[in-house]
Amino acid sequence: MSTATTPASGPDSGIPEEKVRTGVPSQRVGDPDTDEVPRFAPQWLQLREPADAAARAADLLDPLRIRLANRPVRGGDLVIHDLGCGTGSMGRWLAPRLDGAQHWVLHDRDPYLLHFATVGAPKAAADGSHVGVTTQRGDIGRLTADALAGASLVTASALLDVLTGEEIDRLAATCAGAGVPALLTLSVVGRVELTPADPMDDEIAEAFNTHQRRGELLGPEAITAACEAFGRHGATVRVHPSPWRLGPDEAALTAEWLRGWVGAAVDQRPDLAARAEAYLNSRLAACAAGELRVVVHHSDVLALPHPAGGAV
């Protein structure tokens, strides 16, 4: 993915999961003026998948497993709704870490990505039980508690920071109304560390963070807003850091991330363009030489609402 500016995003854009918010915009596939649904290159999602898998907070899995083992209605498959599934990396990471037969409902507006998610779906749970998938094309912003009837879990990646405060509150209310826990991973928190440091690092980061807040999107403030929203709706909320740690072995990902990160900053502040070009060229050269290390900070959230029906 090498586009210079971040495309429109959010639940109405069909982006969520792995899409844009870790600091690099998604690449369009096809003509945006003629395609009914914006399409985003699976190559970027595939490139970042190993870093996502390494970053997600495994420490949140034990409380999640306990909750799933004690869900009010046991027996049958775990039913897991993956919102903005992209190419399905969340399922590939989580399904083999949970015991028991699972049925994943993959939500995305883009049928192109749903195809990739279906083809690459995991086949087995941690204990060897079967994992199956179905897809649901549509706007996750209109998800209702009724749509989650019978669900065991809601998941998403890189979703919260492309939502507005109203959308996050609606998501929290929907999960609470259905009594369904939510594991929401890889939301950016507005902090990036580059080694060695450069005088422009902070200026680029500030412009990028402002870009993430365009319109009514919450960007780096989304984690705080989500914790407050789920708390208001009676959930127990746990937060754990989930940073990308990128070094020489992740040079290809780092280079694409840099192009998108700087491009979004320039989109926000065109006055940075000349200096940002020199900055980017210098950073890309350091990356190619194996001399650059980057930490992109995220947080994961596990929200455990009071189960529907009154059981604990």
mmCIF file of C-alpha atoms in Angstrom, residues 31 43 60 70 121 132 135 158 213 296 298 311:
data_model
loop_
_atom_site.group_PDB
_atom_site.id
_atom_site.type_symbol
_atom_site.label_atom_id
_atom_site.label_comp_id
_atom_site.label_asym_id
_atom_site.label_seq_id
_atom_site.Cartn_x
_atom_site.Cartn_y
_atom_site.Cartn_z
ATOM 1 C CA ASP A 31 -11.818 2.964 -10.086
ATOM 2 C CA GLN A 43 -1.806 -6.992 -0.189
ATOM 3 C CA LEU A 60 -6.796 -10.714 27.429
ATOM 4 C CA ASN A 70 -19.438 -19.752 31.554
ATOM 5 C CA ALA A 121 -10.567 -18.843 7.041
ATOM 6 C CA GLY A 132 -16.866 -22.678 9.962
ATOM 7 C CA THR A 135 -20.293 -13.850 5.459
ATOM 8 C CA ALA A 158 -8.343 -1.443 13.966
ATOM 9 C CA ARG A 213 -9.634 13.150 13.977
ATOM 10 C CA VAL A 296 3.497 2.070 16.742
ATOM 11 C CA HIS A 298 -2.034 0.497 20.031
ATOM 12 C CA ALA A 311 -26.491 -14.838 34.484
#
